[in-house]
Short mmCIF file of C-alpha atoms in Angstrom, two decimals:
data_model
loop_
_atom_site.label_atom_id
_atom_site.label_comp_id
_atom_site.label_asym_id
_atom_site.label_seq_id
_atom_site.Cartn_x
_atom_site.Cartn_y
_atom_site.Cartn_z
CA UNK A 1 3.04 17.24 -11.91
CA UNK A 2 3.01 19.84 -9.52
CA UNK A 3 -1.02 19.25 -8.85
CA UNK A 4 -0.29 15.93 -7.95
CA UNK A 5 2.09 15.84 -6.05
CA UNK A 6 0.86 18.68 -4.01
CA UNK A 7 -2.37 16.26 -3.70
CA UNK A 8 -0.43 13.24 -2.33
CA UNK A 9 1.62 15.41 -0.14
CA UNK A 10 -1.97 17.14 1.34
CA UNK A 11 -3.41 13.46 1.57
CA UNK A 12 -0.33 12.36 3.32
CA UNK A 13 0.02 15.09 5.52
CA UNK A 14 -3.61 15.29 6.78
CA UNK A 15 -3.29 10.89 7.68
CA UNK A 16 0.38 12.05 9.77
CA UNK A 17 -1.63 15.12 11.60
CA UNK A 18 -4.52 13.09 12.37
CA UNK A 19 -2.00 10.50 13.85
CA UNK A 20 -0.06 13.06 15.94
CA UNK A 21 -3.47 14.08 17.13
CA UNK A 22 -4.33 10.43 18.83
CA UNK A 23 -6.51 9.46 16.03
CA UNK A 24 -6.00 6.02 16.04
CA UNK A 25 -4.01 5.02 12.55
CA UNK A 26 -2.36 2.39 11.08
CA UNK A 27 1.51 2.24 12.00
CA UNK A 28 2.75 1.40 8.57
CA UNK A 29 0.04 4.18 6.85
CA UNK A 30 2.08 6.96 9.07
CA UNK A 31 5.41 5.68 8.09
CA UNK A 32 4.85 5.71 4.31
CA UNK A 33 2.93 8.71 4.72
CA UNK A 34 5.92 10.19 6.57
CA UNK A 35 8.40 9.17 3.69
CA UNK A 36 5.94 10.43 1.41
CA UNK A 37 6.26 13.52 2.47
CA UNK A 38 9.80 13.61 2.63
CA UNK A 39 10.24 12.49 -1.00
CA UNK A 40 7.37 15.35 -2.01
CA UNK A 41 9.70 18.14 -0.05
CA UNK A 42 13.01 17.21 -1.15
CA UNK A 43 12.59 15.64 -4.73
CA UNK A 44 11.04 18.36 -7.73
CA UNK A 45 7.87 16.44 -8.94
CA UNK A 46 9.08 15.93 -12.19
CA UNK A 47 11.71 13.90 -11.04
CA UNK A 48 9.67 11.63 -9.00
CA UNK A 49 7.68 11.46 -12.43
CA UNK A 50 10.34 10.13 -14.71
CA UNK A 51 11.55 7.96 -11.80
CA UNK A 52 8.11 6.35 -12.01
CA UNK A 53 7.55 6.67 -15.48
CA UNK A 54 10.95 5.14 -16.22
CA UNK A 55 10.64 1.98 -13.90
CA UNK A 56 7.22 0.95 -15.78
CA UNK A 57 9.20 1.42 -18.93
CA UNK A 58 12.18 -0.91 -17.61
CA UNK A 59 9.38 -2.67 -16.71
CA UNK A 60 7.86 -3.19 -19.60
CA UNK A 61 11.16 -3.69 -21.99
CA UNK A 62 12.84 -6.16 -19.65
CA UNK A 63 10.27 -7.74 -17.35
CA UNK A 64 12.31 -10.24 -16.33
CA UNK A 65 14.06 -7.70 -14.19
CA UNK A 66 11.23 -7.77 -11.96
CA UNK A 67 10.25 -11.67 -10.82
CA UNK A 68 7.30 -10.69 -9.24
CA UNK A 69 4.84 -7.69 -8.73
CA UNK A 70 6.14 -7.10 -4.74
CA UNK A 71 9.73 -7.13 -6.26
CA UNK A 72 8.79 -4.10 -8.92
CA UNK A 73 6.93 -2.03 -5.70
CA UNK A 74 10.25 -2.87 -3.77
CA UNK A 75 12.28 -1.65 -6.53
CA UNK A 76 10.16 1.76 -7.50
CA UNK A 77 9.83 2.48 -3.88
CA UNK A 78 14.15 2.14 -3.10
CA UNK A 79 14.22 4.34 -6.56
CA UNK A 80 12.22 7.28 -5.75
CA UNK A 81 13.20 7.46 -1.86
CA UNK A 82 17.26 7.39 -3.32
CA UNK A 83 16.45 10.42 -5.20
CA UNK A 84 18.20 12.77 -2.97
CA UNK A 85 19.53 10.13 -0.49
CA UNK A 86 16.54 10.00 1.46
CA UNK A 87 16.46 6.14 2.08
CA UNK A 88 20.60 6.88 2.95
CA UNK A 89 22.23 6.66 6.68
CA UNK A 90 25.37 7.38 7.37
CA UNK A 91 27.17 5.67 10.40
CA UNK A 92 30.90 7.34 11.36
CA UNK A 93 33.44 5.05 13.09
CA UNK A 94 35.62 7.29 15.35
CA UNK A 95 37.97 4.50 15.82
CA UNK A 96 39.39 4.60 12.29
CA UNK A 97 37.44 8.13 11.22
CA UNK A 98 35.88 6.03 7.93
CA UNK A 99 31.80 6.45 7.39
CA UNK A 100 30.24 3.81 5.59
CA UNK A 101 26.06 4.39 4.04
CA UNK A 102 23.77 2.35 4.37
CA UNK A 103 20.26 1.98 3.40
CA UNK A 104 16.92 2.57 5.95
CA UNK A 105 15.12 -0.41 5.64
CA UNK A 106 10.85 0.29 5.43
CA UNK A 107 8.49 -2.57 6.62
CA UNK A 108 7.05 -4.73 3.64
CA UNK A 109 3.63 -3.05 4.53
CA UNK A 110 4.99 0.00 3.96
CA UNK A 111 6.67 -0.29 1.13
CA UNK A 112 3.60 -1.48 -0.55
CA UNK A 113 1.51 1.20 0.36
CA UNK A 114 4.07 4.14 -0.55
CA UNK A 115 4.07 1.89 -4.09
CA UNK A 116 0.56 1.99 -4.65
CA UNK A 117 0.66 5.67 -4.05
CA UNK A 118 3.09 6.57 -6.47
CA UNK A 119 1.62 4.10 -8.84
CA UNK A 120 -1.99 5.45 -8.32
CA UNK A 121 -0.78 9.36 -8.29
CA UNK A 122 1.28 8.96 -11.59
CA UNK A 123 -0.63 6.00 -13.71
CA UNK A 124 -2.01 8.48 -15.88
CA UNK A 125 1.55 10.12 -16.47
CA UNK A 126 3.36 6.25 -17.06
CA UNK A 127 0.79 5.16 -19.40
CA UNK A 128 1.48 8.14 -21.32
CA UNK A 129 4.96 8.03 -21.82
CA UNK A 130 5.05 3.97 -22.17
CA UNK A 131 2.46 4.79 -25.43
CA UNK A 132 4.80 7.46 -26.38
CA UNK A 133 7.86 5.00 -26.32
CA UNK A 134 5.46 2.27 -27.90
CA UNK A 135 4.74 4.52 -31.09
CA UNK A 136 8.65 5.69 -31.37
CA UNK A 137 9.64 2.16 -31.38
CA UNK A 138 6.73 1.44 -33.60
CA UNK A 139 7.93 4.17 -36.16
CA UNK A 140 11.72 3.31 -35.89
CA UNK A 141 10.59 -0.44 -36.56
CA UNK A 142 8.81 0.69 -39.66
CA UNK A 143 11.69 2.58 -41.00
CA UNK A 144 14.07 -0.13 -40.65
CA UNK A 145 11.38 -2.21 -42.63
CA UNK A 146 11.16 -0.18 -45.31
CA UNK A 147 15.04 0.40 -45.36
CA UNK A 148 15.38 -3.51 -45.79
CA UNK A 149 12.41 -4.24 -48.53
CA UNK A 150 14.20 -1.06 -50.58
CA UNK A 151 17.27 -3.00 -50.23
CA UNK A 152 16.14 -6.17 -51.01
CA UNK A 153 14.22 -5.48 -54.21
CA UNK A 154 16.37 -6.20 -57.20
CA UNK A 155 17.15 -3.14 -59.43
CA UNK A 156 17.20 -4.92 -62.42
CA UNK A 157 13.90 -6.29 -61.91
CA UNK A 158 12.23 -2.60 -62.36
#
């Protein structure tokens, strides 16, 4: 985990150089890049991981979560940037001394792209677990199978 993510942050981090350098980039490249790296300096790579792992499995047990593919990128991406409230702002009223949070909002364009990232860094790690959860389910399916044929044979019959 760490090898990737030390990857993606190096990838990111040579794209946001480049751009402070006048190299001329694409806007919403530096500003997923940019969150990139804040995720990959705040948030322990495991837990961006599980985060990623986990949303292909709610994925894949209740797709209906997820209406389309744009709404699944919108939803990993709002995940993983919550992990340590970087996607959080907070705004203090002075009049009445209450702070409400709110959310930073990314462009569409960058929202996709900081999606495919995650999903290209961490496929190999989300396929893993999802087979993992496949074969548990599997074997707990087969228990409760043979649980039911043992009960339904008739004793009397042997």
């Amino acid at each position: 985990m760490r090898q990737i993510t030390t990857l993606l942050r190096d990838h990111c981090q040579s794209y946001v150089d480049a751009y402070h350098r006048g190299i001329p980039s694409n806007r919403h490249k530096v500003a997923a890049c940019s969150e990139i790296l804040k995720i990959t300096k705040t948030a322990e790579p495991e837990e961006v991981a599980l985060m990623v792992a986990g949303m292909h499995l709610m994925r894949e047990h209740d797709s209906r979560r997820f209406p389309s593919d744009a709404g699944f990128d919108g939803q990993l991406v709002r995940q993983v940037r919550s992990l340590h409230g970087i996607a959080m702002g907070r705004t203090v009223t002075l009049a009445t001394g209450r702070d409400r949070a709110w959310f930073k909002t990314l462009s569409i364009q960058a929202t996709q792209l900081i999606a495919a990232y995650l999903k290209d860094a961490y496929s190999t790690f989300a396929a893993h677990v999802i087979t993992s959860e496949r074969r548990r389910e599997e074997k707990r399916n087969r228990v409760v199978a043979d649980l039911a044929r043992g009960f339904d044979e008739d004793p009397e019959a042997a």
